C-alpha atoms as a PDB file:
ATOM      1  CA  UNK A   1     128.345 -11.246-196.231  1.00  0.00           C
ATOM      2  CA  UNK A   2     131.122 -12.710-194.980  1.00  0.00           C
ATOM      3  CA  UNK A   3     130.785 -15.085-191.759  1.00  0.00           C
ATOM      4  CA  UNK A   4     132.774 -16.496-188.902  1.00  0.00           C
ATOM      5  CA  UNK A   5     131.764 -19.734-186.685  1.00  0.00           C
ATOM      6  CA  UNK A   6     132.975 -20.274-183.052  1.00  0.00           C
ATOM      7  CA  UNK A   7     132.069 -23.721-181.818  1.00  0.00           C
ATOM      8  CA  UNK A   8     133.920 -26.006-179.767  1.00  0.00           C
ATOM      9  CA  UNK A   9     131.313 -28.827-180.672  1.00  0.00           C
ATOM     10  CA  UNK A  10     132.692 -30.533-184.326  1.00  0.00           C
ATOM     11  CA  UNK A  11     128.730 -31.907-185.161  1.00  0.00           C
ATOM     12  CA  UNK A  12     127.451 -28.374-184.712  1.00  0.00           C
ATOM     13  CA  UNK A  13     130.116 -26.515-186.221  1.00  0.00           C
ATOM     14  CA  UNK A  14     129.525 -28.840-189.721  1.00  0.00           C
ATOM     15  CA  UNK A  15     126.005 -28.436-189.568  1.00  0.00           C
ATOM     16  CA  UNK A  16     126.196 -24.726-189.509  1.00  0.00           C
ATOM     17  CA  UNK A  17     128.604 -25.008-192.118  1.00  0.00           C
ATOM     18  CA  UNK A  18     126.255 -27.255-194.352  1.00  0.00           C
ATOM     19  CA  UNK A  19     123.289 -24.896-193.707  1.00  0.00           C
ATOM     20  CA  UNK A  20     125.521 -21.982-194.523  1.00  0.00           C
ATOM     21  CA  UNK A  21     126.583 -23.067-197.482  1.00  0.00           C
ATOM     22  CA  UNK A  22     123.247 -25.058-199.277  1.00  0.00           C
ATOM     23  CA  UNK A  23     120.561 -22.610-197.688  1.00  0.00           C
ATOM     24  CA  UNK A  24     122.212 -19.342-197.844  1.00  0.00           C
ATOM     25  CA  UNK A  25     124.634 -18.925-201.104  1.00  0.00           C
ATOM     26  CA  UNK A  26     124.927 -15.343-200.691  1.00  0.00           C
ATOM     27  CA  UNK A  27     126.741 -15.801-196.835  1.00  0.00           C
ATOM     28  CA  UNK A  28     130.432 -16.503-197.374  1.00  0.00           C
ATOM     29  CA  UNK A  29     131.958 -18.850-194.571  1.00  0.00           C
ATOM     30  CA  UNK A  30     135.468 -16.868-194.211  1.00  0.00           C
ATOM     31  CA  UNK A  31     136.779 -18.503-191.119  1.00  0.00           C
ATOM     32  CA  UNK A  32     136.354 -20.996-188.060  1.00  0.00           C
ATOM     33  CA  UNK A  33     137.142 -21.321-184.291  1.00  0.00           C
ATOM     34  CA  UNK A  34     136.614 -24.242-181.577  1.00  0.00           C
ATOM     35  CA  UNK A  35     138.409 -22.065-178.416  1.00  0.00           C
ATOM     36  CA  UNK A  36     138.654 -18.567-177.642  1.00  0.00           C
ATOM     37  CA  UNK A  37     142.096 -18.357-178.372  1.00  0.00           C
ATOM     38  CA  UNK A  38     141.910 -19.680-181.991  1.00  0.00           C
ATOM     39  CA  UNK A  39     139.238 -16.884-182.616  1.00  0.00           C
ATOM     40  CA  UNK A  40     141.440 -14.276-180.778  1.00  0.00           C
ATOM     41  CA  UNK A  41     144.227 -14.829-183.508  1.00  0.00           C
ATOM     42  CA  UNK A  42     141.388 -15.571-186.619  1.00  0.00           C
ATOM     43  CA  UNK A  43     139.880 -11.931-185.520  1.00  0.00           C
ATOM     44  CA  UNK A  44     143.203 -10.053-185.202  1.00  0.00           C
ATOM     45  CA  UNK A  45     143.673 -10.453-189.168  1.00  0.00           C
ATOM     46  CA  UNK A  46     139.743 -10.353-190.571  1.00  0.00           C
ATOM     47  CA  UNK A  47     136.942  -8.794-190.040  1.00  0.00           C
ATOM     48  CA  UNK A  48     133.721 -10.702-190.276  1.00  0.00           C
ATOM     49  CA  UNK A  49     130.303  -8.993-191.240  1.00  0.00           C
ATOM     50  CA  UNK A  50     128.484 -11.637-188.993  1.00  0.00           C
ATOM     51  CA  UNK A  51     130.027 -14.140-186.310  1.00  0.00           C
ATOM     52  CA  UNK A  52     127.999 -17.096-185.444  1.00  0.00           C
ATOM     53  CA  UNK A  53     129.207 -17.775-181.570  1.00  0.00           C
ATOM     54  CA  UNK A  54     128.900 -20.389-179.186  1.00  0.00           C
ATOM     55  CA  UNK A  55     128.380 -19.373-175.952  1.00  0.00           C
ATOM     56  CA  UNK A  56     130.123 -21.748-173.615  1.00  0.00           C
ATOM     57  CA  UNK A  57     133.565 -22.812-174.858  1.00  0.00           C
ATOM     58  CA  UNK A  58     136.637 -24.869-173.344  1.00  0.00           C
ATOM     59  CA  UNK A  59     138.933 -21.796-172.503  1.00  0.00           C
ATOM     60  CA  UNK A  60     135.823 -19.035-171.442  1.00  0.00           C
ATOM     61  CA  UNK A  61     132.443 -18.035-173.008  1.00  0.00           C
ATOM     62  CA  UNK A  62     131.733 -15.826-175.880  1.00  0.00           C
ATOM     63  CA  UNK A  63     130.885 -12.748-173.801  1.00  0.00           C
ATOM     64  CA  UNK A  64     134.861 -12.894-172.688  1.00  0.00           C
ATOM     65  CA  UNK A  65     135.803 -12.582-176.500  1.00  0.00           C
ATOM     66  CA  UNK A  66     132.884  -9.362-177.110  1.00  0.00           C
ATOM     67  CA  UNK A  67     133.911  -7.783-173.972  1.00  0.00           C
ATOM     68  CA  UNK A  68     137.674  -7.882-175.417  1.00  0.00           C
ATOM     69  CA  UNK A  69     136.456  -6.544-178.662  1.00  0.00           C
ATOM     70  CA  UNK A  70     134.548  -3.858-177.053  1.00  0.00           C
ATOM     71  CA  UNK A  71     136.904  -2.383-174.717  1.00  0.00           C
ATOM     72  CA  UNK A  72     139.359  -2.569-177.689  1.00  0.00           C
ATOM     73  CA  UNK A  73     136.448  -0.905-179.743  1.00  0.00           C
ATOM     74  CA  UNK A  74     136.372  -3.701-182.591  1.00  0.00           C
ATOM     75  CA  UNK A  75     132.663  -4.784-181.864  1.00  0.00           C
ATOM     76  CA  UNK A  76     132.216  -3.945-185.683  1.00  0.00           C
ATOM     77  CA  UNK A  77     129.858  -7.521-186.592  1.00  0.00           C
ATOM     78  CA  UNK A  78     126.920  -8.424-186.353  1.00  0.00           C
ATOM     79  CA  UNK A  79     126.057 -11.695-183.788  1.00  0.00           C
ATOM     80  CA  UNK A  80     124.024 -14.723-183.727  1.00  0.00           C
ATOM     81  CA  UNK A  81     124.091 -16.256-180.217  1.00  0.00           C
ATOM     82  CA  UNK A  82     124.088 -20.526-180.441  1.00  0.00           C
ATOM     83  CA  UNK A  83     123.272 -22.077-177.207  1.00  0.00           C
ATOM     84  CA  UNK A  84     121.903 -24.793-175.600  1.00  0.00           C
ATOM     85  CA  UNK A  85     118.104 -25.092-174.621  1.00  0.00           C
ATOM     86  CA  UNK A  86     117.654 -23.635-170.708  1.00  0.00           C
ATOM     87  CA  UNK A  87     121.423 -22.101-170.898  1.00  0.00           C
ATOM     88  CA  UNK A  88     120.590 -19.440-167.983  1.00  0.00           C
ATOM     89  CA  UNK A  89     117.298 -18.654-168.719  1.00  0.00           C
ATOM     90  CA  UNK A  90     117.535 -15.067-167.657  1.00  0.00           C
ATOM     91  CA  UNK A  91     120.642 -14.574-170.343  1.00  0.00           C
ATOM     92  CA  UNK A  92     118.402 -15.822-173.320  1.00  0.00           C
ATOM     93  CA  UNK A  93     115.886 -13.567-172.121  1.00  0.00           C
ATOM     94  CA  UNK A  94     118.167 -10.495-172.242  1.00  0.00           C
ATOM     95  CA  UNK A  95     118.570 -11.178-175.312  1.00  0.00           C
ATOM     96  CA  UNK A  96     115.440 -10.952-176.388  1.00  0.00           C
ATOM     97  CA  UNK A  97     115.056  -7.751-174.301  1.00  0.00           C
ATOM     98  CA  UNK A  98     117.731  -6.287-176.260  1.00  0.00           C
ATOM     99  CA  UNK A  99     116.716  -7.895-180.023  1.00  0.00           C
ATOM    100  CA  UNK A 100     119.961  -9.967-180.091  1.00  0.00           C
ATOM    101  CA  UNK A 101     119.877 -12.983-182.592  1.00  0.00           C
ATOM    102  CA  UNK A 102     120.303 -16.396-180.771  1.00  0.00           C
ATOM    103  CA  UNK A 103     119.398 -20.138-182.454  1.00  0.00           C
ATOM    104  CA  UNK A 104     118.797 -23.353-179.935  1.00  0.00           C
ATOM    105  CA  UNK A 105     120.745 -26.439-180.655  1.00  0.00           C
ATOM    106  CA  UNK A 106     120.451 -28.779-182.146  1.00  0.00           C
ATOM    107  CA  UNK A 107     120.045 -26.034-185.192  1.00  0.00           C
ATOM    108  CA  UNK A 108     117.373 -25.813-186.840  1.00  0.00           C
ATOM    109  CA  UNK A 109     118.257 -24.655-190.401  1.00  0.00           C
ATOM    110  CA  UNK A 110     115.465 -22.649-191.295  1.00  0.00           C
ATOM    111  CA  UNK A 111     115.830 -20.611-188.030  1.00  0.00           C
ATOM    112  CA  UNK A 112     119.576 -20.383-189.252  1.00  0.00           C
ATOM    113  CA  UNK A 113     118.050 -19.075-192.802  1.00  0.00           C
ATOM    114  CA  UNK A 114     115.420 -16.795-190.426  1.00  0.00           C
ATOM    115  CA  UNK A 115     118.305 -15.446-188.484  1.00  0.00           C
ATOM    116  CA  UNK A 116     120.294 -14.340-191.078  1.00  0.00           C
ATOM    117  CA  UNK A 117     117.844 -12.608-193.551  1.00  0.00           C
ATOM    118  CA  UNK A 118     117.348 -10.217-190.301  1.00  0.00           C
ATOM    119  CA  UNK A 119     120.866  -9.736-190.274  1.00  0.00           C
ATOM    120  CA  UNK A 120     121.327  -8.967-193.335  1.00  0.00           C
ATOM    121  CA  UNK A 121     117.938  -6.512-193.545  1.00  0.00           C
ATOM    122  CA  UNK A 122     119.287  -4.785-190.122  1.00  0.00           C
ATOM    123  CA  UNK A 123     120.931  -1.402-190.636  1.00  0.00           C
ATOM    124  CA  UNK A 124     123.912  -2.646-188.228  1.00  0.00           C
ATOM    125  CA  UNK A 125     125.257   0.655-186.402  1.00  0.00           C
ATOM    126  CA  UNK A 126     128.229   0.052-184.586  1.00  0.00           C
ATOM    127  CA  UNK A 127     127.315   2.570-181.825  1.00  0.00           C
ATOM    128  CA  UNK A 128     123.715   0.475-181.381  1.00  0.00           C
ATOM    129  CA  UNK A 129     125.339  -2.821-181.307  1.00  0.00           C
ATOM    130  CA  UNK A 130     127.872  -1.771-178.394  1.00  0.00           C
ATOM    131  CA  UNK A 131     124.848  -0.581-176.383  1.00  0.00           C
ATOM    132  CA  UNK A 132     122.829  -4.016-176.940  1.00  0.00           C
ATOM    133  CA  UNK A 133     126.338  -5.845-176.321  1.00  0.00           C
ATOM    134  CA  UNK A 134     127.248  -3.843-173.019  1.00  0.00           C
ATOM    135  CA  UNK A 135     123.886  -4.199-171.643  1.00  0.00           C
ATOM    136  CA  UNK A 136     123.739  -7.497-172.191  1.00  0.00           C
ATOM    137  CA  UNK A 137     127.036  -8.274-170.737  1.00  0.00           C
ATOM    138  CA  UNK A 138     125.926  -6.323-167.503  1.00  0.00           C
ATOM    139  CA  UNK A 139     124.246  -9.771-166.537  1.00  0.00           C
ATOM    140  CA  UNK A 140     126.925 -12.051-168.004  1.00  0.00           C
ATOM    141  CA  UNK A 141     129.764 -14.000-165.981  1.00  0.00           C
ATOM    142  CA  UNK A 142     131.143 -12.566-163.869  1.00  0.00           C
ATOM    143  CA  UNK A 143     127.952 -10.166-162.846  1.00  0.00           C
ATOM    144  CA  UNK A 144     125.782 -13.215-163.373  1.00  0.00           C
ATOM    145  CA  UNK A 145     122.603 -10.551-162.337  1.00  0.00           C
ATOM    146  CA  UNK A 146     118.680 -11.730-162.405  1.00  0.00           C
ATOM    147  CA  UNK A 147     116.711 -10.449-165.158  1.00  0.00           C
ATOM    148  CA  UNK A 148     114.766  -8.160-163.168  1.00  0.00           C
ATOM    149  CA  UNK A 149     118.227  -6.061-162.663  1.00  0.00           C
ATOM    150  CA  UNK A 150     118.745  -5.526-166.364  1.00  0.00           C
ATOM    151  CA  UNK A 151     119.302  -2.133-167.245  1.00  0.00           C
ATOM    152  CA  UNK A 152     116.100  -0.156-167.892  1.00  0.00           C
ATOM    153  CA  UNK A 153     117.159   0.092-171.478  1.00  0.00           C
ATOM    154  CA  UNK A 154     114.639  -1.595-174.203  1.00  0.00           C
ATOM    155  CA  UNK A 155     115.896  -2.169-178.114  1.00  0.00           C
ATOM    156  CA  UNK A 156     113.284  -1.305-179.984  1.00  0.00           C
ATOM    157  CA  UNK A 157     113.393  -2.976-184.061  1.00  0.00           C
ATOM    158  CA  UNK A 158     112.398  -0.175-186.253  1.00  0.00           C
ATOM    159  CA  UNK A 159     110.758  -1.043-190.071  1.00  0.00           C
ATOM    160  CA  UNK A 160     113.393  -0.770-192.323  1.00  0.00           C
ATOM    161  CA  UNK A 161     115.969  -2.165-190.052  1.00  0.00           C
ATOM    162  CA  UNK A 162     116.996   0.490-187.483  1.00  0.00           C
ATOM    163  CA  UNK A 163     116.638  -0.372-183.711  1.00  0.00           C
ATOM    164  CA  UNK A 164     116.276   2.404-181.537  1.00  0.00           C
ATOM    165  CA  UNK A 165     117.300   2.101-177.995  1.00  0.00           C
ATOM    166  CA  UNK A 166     114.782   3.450-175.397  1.00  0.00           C
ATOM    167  CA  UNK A 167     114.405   4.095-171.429  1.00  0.00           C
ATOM    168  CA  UNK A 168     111.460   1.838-170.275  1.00  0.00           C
ATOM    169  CA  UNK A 169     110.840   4.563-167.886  1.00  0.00           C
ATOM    170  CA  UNK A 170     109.704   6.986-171.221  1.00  0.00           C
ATOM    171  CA  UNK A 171     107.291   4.721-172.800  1.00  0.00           C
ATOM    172  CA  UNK A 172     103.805   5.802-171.913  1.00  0.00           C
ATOM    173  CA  UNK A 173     102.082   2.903-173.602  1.00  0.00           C
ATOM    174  CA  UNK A 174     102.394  -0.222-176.348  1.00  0.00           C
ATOM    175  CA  UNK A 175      99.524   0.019-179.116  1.00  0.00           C
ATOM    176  CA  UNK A 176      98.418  -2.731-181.854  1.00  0.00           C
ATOM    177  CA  UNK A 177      99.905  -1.346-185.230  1.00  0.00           C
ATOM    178  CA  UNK A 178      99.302  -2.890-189.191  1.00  0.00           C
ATOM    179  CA  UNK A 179      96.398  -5.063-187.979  1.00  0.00           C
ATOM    180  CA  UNK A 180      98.360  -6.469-185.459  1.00  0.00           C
ATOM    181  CA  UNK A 181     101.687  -7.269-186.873  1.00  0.00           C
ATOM    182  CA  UNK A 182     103.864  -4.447-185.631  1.00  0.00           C
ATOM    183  CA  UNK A 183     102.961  -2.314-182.770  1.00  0.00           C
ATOM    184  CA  UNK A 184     103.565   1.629-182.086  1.00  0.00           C
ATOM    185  CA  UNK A 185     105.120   2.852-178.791  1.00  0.00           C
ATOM    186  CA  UNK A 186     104.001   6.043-177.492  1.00  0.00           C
ATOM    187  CA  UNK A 187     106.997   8.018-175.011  1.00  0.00           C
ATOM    188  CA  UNK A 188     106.928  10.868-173.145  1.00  0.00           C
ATOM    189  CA  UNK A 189     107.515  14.175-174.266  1.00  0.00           C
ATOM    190  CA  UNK A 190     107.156  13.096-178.548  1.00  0.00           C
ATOM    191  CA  UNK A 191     104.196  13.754-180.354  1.00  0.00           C
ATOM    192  CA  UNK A 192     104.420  10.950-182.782  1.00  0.00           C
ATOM    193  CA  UNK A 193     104.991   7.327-181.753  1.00  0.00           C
ATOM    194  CA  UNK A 194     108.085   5.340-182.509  1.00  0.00           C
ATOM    195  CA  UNK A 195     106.711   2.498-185.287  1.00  0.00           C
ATOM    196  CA  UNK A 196     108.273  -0.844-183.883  1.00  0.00           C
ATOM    197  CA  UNK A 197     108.070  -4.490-185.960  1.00  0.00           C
ATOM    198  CA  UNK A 198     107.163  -5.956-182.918  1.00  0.00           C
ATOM    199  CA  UNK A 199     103.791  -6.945-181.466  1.00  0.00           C
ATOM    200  CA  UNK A 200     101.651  -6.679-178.851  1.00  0.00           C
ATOM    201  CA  UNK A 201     102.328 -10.091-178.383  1.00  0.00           C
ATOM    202  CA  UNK A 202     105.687  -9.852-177.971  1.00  0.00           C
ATOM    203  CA  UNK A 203     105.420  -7.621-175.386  1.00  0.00           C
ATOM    204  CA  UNK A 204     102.790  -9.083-173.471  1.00  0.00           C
ATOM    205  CA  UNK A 205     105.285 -12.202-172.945  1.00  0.00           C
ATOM    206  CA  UNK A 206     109.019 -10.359-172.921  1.00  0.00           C
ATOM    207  CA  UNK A 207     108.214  -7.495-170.076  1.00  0.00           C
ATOM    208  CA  UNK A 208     108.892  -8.771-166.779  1.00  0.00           C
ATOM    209  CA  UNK A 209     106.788  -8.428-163.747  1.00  0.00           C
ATOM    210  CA  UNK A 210     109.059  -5.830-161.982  1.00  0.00           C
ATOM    211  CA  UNK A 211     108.693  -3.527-165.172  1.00  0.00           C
ATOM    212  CA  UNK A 212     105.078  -2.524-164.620  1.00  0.00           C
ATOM    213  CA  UNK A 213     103.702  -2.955-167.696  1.00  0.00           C
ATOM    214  CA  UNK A 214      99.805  -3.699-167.314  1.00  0.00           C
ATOM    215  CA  UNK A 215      97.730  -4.899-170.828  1.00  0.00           C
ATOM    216  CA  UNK A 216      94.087  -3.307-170.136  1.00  0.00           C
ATOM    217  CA  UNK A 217      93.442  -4.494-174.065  1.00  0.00           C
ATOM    218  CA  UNK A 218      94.182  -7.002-176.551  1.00  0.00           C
ATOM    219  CA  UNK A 219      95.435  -3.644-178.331  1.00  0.00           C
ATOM    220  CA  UNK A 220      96.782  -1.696-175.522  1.00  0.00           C
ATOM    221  CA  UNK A 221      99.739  -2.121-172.464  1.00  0.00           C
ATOM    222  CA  UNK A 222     100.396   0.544-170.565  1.00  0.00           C
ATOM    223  CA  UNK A 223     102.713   1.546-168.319  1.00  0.00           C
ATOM    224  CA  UNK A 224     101.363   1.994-164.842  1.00  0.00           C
ATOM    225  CA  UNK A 225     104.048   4.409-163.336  1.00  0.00           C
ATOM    226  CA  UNK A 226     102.604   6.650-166.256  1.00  0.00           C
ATOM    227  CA  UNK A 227      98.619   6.206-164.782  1.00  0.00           C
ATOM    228  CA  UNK A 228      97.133   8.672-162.936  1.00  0.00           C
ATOM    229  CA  UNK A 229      93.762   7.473-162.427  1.00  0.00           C
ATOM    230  CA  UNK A 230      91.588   4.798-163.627  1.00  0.00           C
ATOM    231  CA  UNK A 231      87.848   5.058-163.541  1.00  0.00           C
ATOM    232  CA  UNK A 232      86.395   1.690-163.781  1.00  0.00           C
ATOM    233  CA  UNK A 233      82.599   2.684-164.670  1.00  0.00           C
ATOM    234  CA  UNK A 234      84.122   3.949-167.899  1.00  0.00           C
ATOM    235  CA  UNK A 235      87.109   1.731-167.971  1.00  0.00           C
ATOM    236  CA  UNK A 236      89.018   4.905-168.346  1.00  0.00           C
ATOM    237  CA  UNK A 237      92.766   5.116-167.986  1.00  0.00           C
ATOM    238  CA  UNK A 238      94.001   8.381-167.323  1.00  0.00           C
ATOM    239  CA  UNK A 239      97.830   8.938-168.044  1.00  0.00           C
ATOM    240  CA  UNK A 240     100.169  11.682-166.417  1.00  0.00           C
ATOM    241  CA  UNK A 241     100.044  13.543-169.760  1.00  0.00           C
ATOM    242  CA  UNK A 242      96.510  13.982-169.832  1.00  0.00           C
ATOM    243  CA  UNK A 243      95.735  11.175-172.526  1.00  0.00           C
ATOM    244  CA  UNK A 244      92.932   8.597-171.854  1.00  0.00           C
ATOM    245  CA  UNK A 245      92.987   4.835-172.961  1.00  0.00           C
ATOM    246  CA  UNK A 246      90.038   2.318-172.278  1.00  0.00           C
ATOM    247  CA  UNK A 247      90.402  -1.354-170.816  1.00  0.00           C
ATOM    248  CA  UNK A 248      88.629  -3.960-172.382  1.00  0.00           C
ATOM    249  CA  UNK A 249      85.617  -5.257-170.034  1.00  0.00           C
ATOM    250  CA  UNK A 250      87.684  -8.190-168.741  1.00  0.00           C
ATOM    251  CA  UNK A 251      91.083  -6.612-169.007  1.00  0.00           C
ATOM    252  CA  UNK A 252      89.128  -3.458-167.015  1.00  0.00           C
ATOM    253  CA  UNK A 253      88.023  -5.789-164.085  1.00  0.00           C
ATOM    254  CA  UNK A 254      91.423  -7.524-163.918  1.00  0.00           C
ATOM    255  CA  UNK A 255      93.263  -4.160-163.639  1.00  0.00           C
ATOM    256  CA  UNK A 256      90.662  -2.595-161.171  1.00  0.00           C
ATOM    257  CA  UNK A 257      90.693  -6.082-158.894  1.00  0.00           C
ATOM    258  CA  UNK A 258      95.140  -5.420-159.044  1.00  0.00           C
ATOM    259  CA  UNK A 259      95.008  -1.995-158.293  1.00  0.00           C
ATOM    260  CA  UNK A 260      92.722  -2.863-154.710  1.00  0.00           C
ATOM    261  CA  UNK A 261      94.838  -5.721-153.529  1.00  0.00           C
ATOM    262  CA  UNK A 262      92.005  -8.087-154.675  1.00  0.00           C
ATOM    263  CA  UNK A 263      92.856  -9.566-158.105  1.00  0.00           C
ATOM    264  CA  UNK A 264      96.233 -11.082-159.663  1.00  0.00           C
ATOM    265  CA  UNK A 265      97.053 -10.629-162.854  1.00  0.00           C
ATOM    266  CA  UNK A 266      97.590 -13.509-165.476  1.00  0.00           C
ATOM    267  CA  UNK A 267     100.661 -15.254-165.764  1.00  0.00           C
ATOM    268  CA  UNK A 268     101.827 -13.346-168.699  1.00  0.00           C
ATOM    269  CA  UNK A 269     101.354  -9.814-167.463  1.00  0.00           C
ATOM    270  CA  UNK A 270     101.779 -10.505-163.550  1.00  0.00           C
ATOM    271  CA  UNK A 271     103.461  -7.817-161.604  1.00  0.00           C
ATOM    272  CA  UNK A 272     105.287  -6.363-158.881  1.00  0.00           C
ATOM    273  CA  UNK A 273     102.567  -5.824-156.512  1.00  0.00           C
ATOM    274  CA  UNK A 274     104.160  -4.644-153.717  1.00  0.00           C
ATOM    275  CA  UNK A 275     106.403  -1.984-155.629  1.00  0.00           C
ATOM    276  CA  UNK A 276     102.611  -0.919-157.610  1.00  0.00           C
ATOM    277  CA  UNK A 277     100.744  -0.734-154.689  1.00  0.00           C
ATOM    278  CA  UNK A 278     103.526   1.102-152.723  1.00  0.00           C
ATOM    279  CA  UNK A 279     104.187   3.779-155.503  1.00  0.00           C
ATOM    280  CA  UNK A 280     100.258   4.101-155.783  1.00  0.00           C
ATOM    281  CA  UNK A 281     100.169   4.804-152.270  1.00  0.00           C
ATOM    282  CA  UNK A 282     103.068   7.710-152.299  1.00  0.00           C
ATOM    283  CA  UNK A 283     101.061   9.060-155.153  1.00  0.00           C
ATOM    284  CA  UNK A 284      97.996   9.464-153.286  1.00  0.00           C
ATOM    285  CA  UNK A 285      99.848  10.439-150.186  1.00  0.00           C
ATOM    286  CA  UNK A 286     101.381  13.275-152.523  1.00  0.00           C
ATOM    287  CA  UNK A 287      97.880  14.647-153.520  1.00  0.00           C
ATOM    288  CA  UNK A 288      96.988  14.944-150.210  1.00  0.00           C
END
């Protein structure tokens, strides 16, 4: 594998270096950058397998230098993202939204060593990367949007290295997979569910409250534009395809007290109640 660093910062840029080179023999450093421009010229004669990028440099950020690429249709590596802890929150969270690789600084070399082994165990797909790439460059400079307007579009790590790239709006429900380790996400319209190397967990923290994704079980989050009713007695969730799920007995009274107005959800699952309640109420208004 063959890798290029951008990084204004000298300190940073020979400690990635050093990490590269005594924790990860098999990654060749092939070139170097501290400005746009210098990576501009490096990047019109080579072609990296993986580009370690700084995000904010002297003459622009990175997401100047990928947009170039991608218009130009040379987005052909694979990224790791090095920032600075709190650098626009709602950017680092896109990222993990769309499963792109970022380290904090100062870096921490076994993160470095972490980041790359799922680079090189990814099955990079040009056509996948541009989608993660453009989406996430829908909330970059000069868009500069709030999470909550990222696109509706999820990437999805498959096992065996794949990602698949999925409409929020499709996914029925998030279940616990491998005893917890990897979960399985059930869409609309497929009989089998997509296998993803994610967990619950993950999930639980990355959706954001304007996504309406409800967890009625430490195995289960659902999607509640795909509910049609929930009976609480039974702690029976009823979806628009006919399946049924059941809440845990606390998860079932925090759902029931959300869905009447009365309860809040906790921190990590806590949604858009007004845009809930209102598309509950146009439902029932619907079925007369």
């Amino acid at each position: 594998m063959k890798a290029f660093i951008l990084e204004d910062n000298p300190s940073v840029r020979d400690s990635l270096r050093t990490y590269l080179k005594e924790d990860n023999p098999e990654v060749e450093l092939a070139g170097e950058a501290a400005s746009l421009s210098e990576a501009r010229s490096w990047l019109k004669k080579h072609q990296p397998d993986l580009m370690l990028l700084d995000i904010e440099l002297p003459d622009g950020t990175s997401f100047d230098l990928l947009e170039e690429l991608r218009q130009a249709d040379q987005l052909c590596s694979d990224v790791i993202f090095c920032t600075t802890f709190g650098y626009q929150e709602y950017l680092l969270r896109a990222m993990d939204f769309l499963a792109l690789k970022y380290l904090l600084k100062p870096i921490d070399r076994k993160k470095l060593r972490e980041a790359i082994q799922k680079a090189q165990q990814q099955q990079f797909d040009r056509e996948t990367f541009a989608c993660q790439i453009s989406t996430l460059l829908e909330t970059s400079p000069p868009n500069r949007q709030p999470a909550a307007a990222l696109s509706n579009i999820i990437a999805l790590p498959k096992p065996g290295g794949a990602i698949e790239m999925v409409d929020l709006n499709s996914i029925l429900y998030f279940s616990s997979w491998q005893q917890g380790t990897m979960s399985q996400v059930h869409l609309s319209g497929l009989e089998k569910p997509l296998p993803c190397t994610r967990s619950i967990g993950y999930f639980k923290t990355l959706l954001t409250p304007a996504q309406h994704f409800f967890q009625i079980h430490q195995s289960l989050i659902i999607n509640l534009k795909a509910m049609r009713r929930y009976h609480h007695e039974e702690r029976a969730v009823t979806l628009n395809n006919g399946e049924v799920l059941y809440a845990s007995v606390r998860e079932g009274k925090r759902l029931r007290g959300y869905l009447l107005g009365g309860g809040e959800p906790s921190a990590e699952s806590k949604l858009d109640e007004k845009g809930i309640l209102s598309w509950i109420w146009k439902m029932m208004m619907k079925r007369g």
